[in-house]
Each structure stands twice: as C-alpha cells, then as structure tokens.
mmCIF file of C-alpha atoms in Angstrom:
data_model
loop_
_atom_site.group_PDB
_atom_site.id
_atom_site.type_symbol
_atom_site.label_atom_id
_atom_site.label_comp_id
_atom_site.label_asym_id
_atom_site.label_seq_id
_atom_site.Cartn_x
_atom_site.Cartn_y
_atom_site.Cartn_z
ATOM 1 C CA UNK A 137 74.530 67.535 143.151
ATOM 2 C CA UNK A 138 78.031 67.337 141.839
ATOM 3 C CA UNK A 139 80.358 69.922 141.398
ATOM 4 C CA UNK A 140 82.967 71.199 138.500
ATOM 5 C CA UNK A 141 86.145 72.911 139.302
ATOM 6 C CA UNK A 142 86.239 76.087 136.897
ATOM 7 C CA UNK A 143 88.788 76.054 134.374
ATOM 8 C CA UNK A 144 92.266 78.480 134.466
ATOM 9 C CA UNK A 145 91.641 82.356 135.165
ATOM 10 C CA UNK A 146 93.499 82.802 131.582
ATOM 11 C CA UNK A 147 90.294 81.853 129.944
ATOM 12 C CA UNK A 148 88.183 84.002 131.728
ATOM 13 C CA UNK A 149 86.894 86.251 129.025
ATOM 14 C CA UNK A 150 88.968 84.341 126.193
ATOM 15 C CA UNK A 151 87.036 84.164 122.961
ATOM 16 C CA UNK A 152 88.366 81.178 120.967
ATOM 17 C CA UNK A 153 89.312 81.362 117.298
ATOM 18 C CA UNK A 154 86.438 81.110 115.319
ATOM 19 C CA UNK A 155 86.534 79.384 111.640
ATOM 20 C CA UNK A 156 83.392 79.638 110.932
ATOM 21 C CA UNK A 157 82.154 77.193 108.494
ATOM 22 C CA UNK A 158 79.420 78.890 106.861
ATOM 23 C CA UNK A 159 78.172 77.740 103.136
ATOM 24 C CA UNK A 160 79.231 79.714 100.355
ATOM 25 C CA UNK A 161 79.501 79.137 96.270
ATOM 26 C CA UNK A 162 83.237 80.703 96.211
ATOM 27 C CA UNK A 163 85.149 80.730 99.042
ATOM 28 C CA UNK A 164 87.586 83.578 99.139
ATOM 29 C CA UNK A 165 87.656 84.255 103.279
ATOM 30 C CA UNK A 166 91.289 81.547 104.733
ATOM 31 C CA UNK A 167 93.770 82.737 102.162
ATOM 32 C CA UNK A 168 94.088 78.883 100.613
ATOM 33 C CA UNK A 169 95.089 78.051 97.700
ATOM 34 C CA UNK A 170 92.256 77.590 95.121
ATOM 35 C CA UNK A 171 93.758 74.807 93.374
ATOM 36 C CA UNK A 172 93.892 71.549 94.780
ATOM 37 C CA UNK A 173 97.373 69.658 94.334
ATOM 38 C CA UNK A 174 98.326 69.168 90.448
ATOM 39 C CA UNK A 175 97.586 66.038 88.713
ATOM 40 C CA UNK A 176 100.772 64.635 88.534
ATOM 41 C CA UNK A 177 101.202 64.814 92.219
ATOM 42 C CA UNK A 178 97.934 63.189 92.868
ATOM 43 C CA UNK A 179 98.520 60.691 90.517
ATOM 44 C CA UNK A 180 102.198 59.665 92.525
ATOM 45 C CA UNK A 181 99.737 59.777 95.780
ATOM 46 C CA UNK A 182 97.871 57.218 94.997
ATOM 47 C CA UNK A 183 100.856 55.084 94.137
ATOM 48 C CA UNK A 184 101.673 55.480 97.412
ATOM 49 C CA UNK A 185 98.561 54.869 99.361
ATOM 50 C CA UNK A 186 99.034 51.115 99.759
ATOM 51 C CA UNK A 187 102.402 51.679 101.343
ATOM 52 C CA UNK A 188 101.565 54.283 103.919
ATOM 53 C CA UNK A 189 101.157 52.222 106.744
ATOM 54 C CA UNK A 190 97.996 53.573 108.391
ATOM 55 C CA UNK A 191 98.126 50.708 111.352
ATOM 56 C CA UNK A 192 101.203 52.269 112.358
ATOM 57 C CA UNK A 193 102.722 55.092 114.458
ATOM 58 C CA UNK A 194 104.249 57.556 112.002
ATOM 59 C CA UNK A 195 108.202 58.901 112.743
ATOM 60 C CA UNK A 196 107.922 61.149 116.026
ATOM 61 C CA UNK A 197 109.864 64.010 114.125
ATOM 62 C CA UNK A 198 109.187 62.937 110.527
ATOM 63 C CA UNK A 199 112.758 62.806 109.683
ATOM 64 C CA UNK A 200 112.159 61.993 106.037
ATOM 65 C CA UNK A 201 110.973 65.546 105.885
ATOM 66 C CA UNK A 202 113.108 67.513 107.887
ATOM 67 C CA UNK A 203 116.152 66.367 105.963
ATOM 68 C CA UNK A 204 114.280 67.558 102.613
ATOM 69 C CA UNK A 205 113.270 70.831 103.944
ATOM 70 C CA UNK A 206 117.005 70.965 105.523
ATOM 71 C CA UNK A 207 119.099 70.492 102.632
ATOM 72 C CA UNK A 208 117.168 72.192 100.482
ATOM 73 C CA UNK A 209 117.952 75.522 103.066
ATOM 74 C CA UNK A 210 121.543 74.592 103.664
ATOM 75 C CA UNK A 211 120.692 73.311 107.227
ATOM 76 C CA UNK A 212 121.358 70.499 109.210
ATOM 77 C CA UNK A 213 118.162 67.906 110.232
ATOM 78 C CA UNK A 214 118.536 69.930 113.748
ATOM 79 C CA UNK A 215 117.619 73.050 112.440
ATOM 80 C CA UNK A 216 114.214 72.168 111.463
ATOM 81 C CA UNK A 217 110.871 70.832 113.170
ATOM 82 C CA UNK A 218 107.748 69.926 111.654
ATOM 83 C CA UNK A 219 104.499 70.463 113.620
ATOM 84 C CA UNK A 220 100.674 69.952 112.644
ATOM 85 C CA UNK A 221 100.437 72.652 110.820
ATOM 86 C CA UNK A 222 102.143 76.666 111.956
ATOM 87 C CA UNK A 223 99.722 76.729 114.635
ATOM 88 C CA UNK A 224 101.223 73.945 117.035
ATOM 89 C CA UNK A 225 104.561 75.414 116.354
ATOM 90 C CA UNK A 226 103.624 79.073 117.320
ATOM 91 C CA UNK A 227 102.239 77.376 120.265
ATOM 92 C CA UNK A 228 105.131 75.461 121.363
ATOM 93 C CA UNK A 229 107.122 78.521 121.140
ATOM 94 C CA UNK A 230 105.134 79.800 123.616
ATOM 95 C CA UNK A 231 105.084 76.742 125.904
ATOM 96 C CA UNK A 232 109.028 76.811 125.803
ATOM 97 C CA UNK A 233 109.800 80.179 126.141
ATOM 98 C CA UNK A 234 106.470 82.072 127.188
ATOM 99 C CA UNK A 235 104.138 81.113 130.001
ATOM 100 C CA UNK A 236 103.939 82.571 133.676
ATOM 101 C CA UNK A 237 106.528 85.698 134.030
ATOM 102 C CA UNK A 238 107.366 85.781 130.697
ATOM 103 C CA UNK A 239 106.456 88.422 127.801
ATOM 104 C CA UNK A 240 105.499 88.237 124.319
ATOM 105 C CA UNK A 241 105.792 91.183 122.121
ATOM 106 C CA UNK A 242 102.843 91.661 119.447
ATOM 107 C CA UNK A 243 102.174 94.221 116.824
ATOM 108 C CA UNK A 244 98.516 94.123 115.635
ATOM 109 C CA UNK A 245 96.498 94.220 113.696
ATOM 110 C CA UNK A 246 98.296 91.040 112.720
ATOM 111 C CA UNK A 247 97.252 86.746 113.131
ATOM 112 C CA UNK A 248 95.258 86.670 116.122
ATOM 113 C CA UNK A 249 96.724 83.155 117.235
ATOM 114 C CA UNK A 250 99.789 84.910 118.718
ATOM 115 C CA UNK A 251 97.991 86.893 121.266
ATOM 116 C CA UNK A 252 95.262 83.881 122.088
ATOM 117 C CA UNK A 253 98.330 81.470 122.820
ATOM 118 C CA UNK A 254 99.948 84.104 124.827
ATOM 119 C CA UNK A 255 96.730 84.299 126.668
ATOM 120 C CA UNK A 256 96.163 79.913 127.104
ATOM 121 C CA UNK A 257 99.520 79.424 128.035
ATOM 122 C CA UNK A 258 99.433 82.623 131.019
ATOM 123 C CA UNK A 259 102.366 84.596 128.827
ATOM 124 C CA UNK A 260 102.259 88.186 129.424
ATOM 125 C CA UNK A 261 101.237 90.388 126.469
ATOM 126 C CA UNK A 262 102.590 93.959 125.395
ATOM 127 C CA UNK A 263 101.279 94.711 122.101
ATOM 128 C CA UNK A 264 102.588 97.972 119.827
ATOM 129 C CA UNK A 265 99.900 98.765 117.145
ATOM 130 C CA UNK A 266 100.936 99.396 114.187
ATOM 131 C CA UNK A 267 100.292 102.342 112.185
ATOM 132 C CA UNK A 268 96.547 102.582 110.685
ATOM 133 C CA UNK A 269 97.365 104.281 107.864
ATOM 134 C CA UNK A 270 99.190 101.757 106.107
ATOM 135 C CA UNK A 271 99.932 99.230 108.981
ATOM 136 C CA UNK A 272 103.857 99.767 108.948
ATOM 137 C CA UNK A 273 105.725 99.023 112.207
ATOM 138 C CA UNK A 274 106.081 101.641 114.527
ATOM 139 C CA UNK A 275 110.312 100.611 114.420
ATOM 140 C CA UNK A 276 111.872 102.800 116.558
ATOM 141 C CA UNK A 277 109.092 102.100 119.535
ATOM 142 C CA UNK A 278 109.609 97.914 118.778
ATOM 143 C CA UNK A 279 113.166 98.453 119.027
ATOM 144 C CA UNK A 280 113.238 100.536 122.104
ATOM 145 C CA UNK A 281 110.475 98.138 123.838
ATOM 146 C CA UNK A 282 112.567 94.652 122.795
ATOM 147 C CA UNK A 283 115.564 96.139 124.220
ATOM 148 C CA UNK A 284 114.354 96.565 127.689
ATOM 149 C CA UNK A 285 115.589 93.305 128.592
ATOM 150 C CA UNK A 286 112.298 92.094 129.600
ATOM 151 C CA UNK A 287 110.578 90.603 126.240
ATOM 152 C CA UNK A 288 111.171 87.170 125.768
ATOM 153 C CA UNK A 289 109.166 86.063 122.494
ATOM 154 C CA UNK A 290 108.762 88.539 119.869
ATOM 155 C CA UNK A 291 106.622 87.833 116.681
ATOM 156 C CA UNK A 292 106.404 89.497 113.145
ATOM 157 C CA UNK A 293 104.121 87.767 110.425
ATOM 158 C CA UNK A 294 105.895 88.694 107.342
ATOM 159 C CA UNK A 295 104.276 89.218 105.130
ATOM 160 C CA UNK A 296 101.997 90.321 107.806
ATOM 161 C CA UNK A 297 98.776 88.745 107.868
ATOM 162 C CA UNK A 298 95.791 90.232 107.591
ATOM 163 C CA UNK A 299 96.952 93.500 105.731
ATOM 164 C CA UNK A 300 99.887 92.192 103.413
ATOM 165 C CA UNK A 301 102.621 94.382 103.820
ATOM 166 C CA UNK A 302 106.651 93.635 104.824
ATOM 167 C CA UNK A 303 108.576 95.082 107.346
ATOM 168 C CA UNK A 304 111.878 96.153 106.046
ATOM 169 C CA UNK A 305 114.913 93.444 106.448
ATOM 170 C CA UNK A 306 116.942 96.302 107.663
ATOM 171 C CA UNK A 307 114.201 96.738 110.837
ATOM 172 C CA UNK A 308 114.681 92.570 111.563
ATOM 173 C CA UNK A 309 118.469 92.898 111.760
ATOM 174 C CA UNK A 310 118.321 95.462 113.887
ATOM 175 C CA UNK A 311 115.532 93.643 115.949
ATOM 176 C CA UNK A 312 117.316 90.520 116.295
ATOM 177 C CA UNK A 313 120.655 92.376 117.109
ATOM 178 C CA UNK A 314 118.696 94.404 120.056
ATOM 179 C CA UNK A 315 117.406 91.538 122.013
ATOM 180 C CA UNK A 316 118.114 88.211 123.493
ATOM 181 C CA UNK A 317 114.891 87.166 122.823
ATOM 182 C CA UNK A 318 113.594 84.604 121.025
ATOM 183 C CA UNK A 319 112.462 86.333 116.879
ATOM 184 C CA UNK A 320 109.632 84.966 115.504
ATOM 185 C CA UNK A 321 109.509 85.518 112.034
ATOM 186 C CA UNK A 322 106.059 84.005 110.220
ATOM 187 C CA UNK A 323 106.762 83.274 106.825
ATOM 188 C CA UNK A 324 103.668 81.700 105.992
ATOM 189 C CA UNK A 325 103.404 83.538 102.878
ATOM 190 C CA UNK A 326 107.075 83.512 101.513
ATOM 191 C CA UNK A 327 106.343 81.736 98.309
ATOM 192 C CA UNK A 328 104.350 84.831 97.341
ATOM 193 C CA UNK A 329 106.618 87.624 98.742
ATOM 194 C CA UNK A 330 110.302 85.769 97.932
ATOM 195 C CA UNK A 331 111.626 87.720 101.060
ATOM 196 C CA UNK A 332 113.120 85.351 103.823
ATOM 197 C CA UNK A 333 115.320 85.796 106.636
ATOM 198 C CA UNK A 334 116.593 82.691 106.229
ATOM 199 C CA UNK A 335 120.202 84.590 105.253
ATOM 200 C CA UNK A 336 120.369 85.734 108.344
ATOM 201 C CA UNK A 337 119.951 82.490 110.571
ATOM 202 C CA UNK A 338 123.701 82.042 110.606
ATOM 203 C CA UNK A 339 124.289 85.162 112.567
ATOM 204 C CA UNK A 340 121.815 85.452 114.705
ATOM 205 C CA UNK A 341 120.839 82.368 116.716
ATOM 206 C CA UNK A 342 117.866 84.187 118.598
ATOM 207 C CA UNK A 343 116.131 83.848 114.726
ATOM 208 C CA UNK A 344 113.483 81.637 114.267
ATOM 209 C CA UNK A 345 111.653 81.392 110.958
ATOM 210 C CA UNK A 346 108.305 79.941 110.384
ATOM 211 C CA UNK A 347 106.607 77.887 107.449
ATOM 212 C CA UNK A 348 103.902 76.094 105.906
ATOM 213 C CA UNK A 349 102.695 73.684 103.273
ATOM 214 C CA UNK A 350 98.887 74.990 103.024
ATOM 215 C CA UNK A 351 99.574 78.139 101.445
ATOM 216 C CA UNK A 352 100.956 77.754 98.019
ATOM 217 C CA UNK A 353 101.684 73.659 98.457
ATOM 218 C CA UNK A 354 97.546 73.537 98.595
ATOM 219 C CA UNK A 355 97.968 71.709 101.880
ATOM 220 C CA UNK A 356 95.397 73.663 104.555
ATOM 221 C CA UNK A 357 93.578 70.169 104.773
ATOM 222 C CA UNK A 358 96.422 68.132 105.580
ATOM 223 C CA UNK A 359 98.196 70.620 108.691
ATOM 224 C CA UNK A 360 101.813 70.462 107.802
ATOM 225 C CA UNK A 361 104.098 73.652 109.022
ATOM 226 C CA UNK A 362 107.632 73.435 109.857
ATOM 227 C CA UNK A 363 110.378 75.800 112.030
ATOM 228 C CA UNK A 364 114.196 76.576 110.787
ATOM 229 C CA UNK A 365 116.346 77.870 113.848
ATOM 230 C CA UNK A 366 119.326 76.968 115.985
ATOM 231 C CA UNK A 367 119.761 73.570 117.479
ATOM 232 C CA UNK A 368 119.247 74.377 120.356
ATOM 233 C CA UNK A 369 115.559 76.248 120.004
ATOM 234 C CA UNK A 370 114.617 73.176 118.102
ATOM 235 C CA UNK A 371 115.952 70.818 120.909
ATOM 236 C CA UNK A 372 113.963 72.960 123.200
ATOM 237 C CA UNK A 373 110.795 72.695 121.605
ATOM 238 C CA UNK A 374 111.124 68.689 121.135
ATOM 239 C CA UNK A 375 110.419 68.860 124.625
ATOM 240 C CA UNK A 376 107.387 70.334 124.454
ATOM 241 C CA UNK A 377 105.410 69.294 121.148
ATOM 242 C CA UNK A 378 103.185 66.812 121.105
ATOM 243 C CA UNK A 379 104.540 63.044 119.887
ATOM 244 C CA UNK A 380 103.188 61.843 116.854
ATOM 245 C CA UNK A 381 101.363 64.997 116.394
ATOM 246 C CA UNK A 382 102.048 64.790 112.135
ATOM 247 C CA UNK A 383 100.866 61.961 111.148
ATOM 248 C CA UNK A 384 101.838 59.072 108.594
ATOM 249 C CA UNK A 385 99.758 60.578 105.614
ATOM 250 C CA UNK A 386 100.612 63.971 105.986
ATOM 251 C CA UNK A 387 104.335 63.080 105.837
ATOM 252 C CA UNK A 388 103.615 61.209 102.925
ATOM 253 C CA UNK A 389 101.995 64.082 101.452
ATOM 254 C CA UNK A 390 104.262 66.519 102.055
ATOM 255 C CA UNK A 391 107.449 64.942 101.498
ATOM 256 C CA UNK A 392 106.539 63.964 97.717
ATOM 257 C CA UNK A 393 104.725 67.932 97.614
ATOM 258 C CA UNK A 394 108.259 68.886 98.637
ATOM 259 C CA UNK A 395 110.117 67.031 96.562
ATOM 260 C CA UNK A 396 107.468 68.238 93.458
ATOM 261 C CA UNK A 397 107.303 72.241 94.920
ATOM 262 C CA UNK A 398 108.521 72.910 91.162
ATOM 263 C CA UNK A 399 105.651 71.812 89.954
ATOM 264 C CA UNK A 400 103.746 74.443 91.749
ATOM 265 C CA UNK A 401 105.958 78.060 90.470
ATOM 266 C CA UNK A 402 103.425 78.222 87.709
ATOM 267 C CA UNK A 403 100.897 78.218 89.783
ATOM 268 C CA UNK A 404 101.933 80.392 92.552
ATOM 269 C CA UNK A 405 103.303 82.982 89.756
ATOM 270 C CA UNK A 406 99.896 83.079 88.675
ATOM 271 C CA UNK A 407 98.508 83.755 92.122
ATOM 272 C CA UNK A 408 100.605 86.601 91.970
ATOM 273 C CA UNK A 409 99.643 87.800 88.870
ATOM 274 C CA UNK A 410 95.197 87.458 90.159
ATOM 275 C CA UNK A 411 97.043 89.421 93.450
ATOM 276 C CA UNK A 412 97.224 92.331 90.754
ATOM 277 C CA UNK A 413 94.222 92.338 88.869
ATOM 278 C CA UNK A 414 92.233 91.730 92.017
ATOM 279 C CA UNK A 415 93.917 94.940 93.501
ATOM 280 C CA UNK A 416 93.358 96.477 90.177
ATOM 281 C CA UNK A 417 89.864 95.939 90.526
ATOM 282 C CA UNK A 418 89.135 96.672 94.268
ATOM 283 C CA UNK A 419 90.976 100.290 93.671
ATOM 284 C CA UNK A 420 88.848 101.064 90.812
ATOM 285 C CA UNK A 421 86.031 100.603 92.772
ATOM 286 C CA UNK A 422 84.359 104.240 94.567
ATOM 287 C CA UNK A 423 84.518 103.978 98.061
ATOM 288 C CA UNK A 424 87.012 101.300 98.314
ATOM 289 C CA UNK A 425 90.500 101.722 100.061
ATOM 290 C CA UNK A 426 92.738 98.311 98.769
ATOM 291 C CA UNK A 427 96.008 97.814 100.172
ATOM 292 C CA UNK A 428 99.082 96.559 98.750
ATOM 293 C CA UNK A 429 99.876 93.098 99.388
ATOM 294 C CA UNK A 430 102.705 90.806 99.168
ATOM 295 C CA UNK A 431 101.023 87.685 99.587
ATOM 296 C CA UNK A 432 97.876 85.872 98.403
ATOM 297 C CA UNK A 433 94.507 87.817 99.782
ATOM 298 C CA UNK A 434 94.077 91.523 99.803
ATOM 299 C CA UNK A 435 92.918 93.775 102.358
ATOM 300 C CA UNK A 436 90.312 96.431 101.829
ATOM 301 C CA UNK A 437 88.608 99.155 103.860
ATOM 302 C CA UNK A 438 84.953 100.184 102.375
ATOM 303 C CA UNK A 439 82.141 101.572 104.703
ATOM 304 C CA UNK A 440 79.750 99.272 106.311
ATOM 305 C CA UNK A 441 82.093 96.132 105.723
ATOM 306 C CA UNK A 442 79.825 93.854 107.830
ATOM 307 C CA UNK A 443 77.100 95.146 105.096
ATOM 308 C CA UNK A 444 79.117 94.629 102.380
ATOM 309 C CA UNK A 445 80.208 91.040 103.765
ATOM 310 C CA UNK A 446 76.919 90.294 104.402
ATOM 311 C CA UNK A 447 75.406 91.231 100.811
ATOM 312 C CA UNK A 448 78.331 89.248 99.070
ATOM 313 C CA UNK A 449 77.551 85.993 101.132
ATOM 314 C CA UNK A 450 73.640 86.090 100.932
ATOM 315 C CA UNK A 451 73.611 88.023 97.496
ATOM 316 C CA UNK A 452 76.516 86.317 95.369
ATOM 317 C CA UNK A 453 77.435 83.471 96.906
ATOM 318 C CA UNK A 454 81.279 84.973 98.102
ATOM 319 C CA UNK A 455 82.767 84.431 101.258
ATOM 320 C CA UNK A 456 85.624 86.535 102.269
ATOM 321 C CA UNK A 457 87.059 87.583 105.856
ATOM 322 C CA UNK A 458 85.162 90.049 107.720
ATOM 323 C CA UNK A 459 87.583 92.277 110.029
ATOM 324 C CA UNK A 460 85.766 94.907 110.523
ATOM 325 C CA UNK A 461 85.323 94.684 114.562
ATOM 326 C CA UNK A 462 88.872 93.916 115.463
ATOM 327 C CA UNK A 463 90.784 96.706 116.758
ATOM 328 C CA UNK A 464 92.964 99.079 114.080
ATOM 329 C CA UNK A 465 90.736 97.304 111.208
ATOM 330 C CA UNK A 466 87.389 98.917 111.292
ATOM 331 C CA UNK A 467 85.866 98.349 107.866
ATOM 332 C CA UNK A 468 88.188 96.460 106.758
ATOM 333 C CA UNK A 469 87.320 92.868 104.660
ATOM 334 C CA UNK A 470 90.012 90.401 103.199
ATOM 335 C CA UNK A 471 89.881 89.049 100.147
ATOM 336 C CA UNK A 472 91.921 85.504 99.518
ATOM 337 C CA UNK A 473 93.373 85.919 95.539
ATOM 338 C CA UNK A 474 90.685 82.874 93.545
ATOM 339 C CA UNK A 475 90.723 81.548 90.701
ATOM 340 C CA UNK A 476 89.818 84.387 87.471
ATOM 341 C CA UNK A 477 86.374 83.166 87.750
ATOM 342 C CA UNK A 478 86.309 83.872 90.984
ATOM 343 C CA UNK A 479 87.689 87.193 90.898
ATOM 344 C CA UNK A 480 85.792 88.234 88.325
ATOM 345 C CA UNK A 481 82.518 87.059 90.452
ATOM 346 C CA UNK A 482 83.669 88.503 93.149
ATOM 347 C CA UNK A 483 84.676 92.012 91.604
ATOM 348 C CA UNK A 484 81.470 91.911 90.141
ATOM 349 C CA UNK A 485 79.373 91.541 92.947
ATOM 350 C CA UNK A 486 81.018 94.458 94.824
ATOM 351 C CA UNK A 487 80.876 96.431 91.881
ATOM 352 C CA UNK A 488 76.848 95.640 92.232
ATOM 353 C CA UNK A 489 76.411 96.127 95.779
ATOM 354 C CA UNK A 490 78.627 99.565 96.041
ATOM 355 C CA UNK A 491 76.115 100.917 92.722
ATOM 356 C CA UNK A 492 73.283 99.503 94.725
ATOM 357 C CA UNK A 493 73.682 101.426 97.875
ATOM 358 C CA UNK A 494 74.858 104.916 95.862
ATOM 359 C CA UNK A 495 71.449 104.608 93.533
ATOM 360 C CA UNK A 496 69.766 104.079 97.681
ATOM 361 C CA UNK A 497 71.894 107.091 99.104
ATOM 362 C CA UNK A 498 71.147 109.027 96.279
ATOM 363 C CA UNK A 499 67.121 108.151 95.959
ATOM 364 C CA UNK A 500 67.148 109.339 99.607
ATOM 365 C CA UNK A 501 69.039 112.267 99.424
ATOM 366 C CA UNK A 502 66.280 113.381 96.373
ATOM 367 C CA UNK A 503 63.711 112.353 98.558
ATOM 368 C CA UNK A 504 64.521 114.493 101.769
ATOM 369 C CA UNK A 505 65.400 117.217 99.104
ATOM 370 C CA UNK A 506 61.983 117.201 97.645
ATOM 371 C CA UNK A 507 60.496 116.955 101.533
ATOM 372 C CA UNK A 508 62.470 120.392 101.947
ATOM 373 C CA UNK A 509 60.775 121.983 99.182
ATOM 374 C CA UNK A 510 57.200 121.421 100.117
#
C-alpha cells in the first residue's frame, strides 16, 4: 500500500476561505457591484472580441494597463503591477517580504485573506484587535508595536472591510514614518470612500497601495487588481508573481473599463446614495445595531445573526454575509448596498423576521405569565 507525504505543518488546522456558493434570489453577501458593466461598454467589448487573440499568451505584465492606471496617478509604468485580482497581489507581498522569520502585523476584525496568507506562506502573525465598539484602531498600540523594529508587512484595509470605517490619514503618516516596513494600504473600496494615500507615495517609499476593478468597475468575474508603490517593491514582486497570471481578456476588459471609469460615477454615486437609505433602514429597525460605512455593504449587529441569516436565505430569498462566529464580530451580518429593489426586499424581510420573533418572545412571555398565575 502506497504512501503520501503530509502536506506543510502551516496547514495543520488551516481552514481555507470559504465562498460559499449557495442559491439565493438577491444576492447581497461579496460586496459586488449589482450592475453588470454599462451598455456602452459592452457594446465596445464585443467590437473587440475578434481581435483578442485567445490562441495567444497575453503581455506578462499587461503593460497596456499599467501605463493607463500610471498616468492617470501621476506614476511611472514601474510603479504599478497588475495581478489576478487583489488577492494574488496581497499574496505576493507576502511571498516577497513575509515567509519564515518574518512578521505581519494585522488588525481584525478585518479581510481574512491577510492572516490565511500569512499562515500558507509560514509568515509570523501578531494581530492588534481593534476596538469592538466601533472597530477603530487601537493607534497608539499599532504604532508602538510597528516600531519595534521587528514587523515587516503591515496591512490596513481602508476602508476596512468587513465593518466600513477609515482610519484617520493622520494615523497612516505616522505609521509609515514609524517603520521600515513594508505599508499595506487596501483600497479596494476607494471609489466609494474618495480617501487615498496615494498623496503620500512620494514621501514615503515603504507605502504600498492596493486596488481593484470588481468593486465599482463591476469586474469580480473577470479578477483584475493592481499595486501603486516604489520601483523597487514592484521590481521585487515581479519576481515572485505568477507569469501570465492576467490573462488576454481580462486586459482587454479592463483597459477599455479604465479608459470608460467615467462612465461608471453615476453609478457608483448612486451606490452611495442606497449606502444611506440602506443604513437608514437597518437603524430604524428594533434590535438592530448598523454601522457607518464608507464603502458599499453595511455591517450590522442584531441577536441571533446566524437566525436571522438563516430566515432571510430560506424565507426571502436574500443572501448576505454571515460573521457572526469570527472573533470581535459576534452577531454581526453584512449587507452588500443592491439595487432599490433589492434593498427594499431586503429591508423588508428583516423588518418581517425581527416582528416575527418579538410577536414569538412576546406570546411566550404571556404564556409563562399565565402558567404563574394558575
């Protein structure tokens, strides 16, 4: 009988990121954008299908799009990589400058890829929590930590995914002027929020900023992300990436998406504008906590989330994020911003299920009131 060598010790006890693709009418749970790409763009797209190419390799680096995404930020082709989406990226930052004897810093709750990558590639972890209240940053303990000397990656998701909120630019300077280490900043969701760090590149060559197309550019299908940073990082992480890893349609894609983003302010205004009425209606609900957010989903805290998540699915057709086991999130649910239709559904069938379980609570409170009288 043969034999199989077991896997790296990192694994051991690893749970891998979990997507879940379960059915749903509205789907409200991966912070996408509802709408798919705007006519006009689709109609250029298929222009351009018969000159794509598919029998060949596509550009290693997809030059075409780094000098877009590099003028267009005042940068130089250097200062910018494209990867298959943010995730390769974050994880080439931590094949280049994590890995065995090296540290990442991570302040969760936040996106759980940080801390799993840290884990695959054998990087050290030291996490600060932020606070539960209102998930701000504990500063003064993330600047004292990153100045040890020791830290080599540190990552802040700004806005901060899953809970919404910014740190203060003020905190970042002072971050990146306290370490040596590499800054991550994830900007996933900087068409919604409008705050960028990208000033601050110049100064402050320890700054990396990170980006993607399948947030507002309606792009989660086609995994396009890109890096700005110094020359040097970028030069670094060509090392490491994987070679052809974007390939010839999704460069297509996202260069003309690029080259079109105006077309999409309307609609990402409007996303803002469903950000507030979906807060709105989450706060005026009893029993729910909603949370200011500066990008497109909202997070909530209402008691027996997995209940409420599970009712939603099964009883409205609504699938949103349940959170509600990780660590500093108990009872906590995120809710991706949808169409109005699909805000309105959604609002509605939490508005059903919270009335449903206060007419239960309160049929069983009569009930073991009349028990105590007889």
């Amino acid at each position: 009988m043969g034999r199989l060598r077991p896997p790296r010790r990192e694994l051991e006890g690893l749970v891998a990121y979990d997507a879940k693709d379960v059915h749903a009418d509205v789907y409200l749970h991966a912070n996408e954008n509802p709408l798919d790409l705007p006519g006009e763009v689709l109609d250029k797209l298929a222009k351009r299908l018969r000159d794509v190419g598919f029998n060949r390799y596509p550009d290693p680096l997809a030059n075409g799009l780094r000098d877009l995404i590099a003028e267009a930020n005042g940068l130089e082709r250097g200062n910018v990589l494209i990867g298959n989406g943010g995730d390769e990226l974050i994880f080439d930052l931590l094949l280049a400058w994590g890995g065995p004897g090296r540290t990442l810093l991570d302040l969760p709750p936040t996106f759980s890829m940080y801390a799993i990558d840290a884990r695959v590639t054998g990087t050290q972890l030291v996490e600060i929590a932020r606070d539960p209240r209102d998930f701000s940053v504990d500063e003064a303990a993330v600047l004292e930590r990153a100045a040890g000397g020791d830290i080599d990656i540190v990552v802040v998701s700004n806005p901060n995914n899953p809970t919404g909120n910014l740190v203060p630019e003020t905190f970042l300077i002072d971050l990146l002027k306290s370490t040596d280490a590499l800054v991550l900043v994830d900007e996933a969701y900087f068409e919604f929020s409008r705050h960028t760090m990208r000033p601050h590149m110049d100064r402050h060559p320890n700054l990396v900023i990170l980006r993607t197309f399948s947030k507002a550019f309606s792009l989660a299908g086609m995994r396009v992300g890109y890096l700005l940073g110094s020359a040097d990082v970028v030069t670094e992480l060509t090392k490491v990436r994987q070679p052809y890893s974007v390939d010839r349609m999704s460069q297509t894609v996202a260069r003309m998406v690029f080259k079109e983003r105006a077309v999409f302010e309307a609609g990402i205004r409007d996303i803002m504008r469903r950000r507030d009425v979906l807060l709105h209606g989450l706060s005026s609900l009893p029993g729910v906590t909603a949370f200011t957010s500066e990008a497109n989903f909202v997070l909530f805290r209402v008691e027996h989330a997995s209940a409420v998540w599970r009712d939603l699915l099964h009883g409205h057709g609504v699938l949103v994020r349940d959170f509600s086991r990780t660590p500093g999130l108990e009872d906590c649910l995120r809710v991706t911003v949808g169409t109005d239709e699909e805000i309105a559904r959604f609002l509605a069938g939490m508005d059903e299920i919270l009335a449903s379980r206060a007419a239960a609570e309160h049929f069983g409170a009569s009930a073991r009131a009349k028990r105590h009288e007889d």
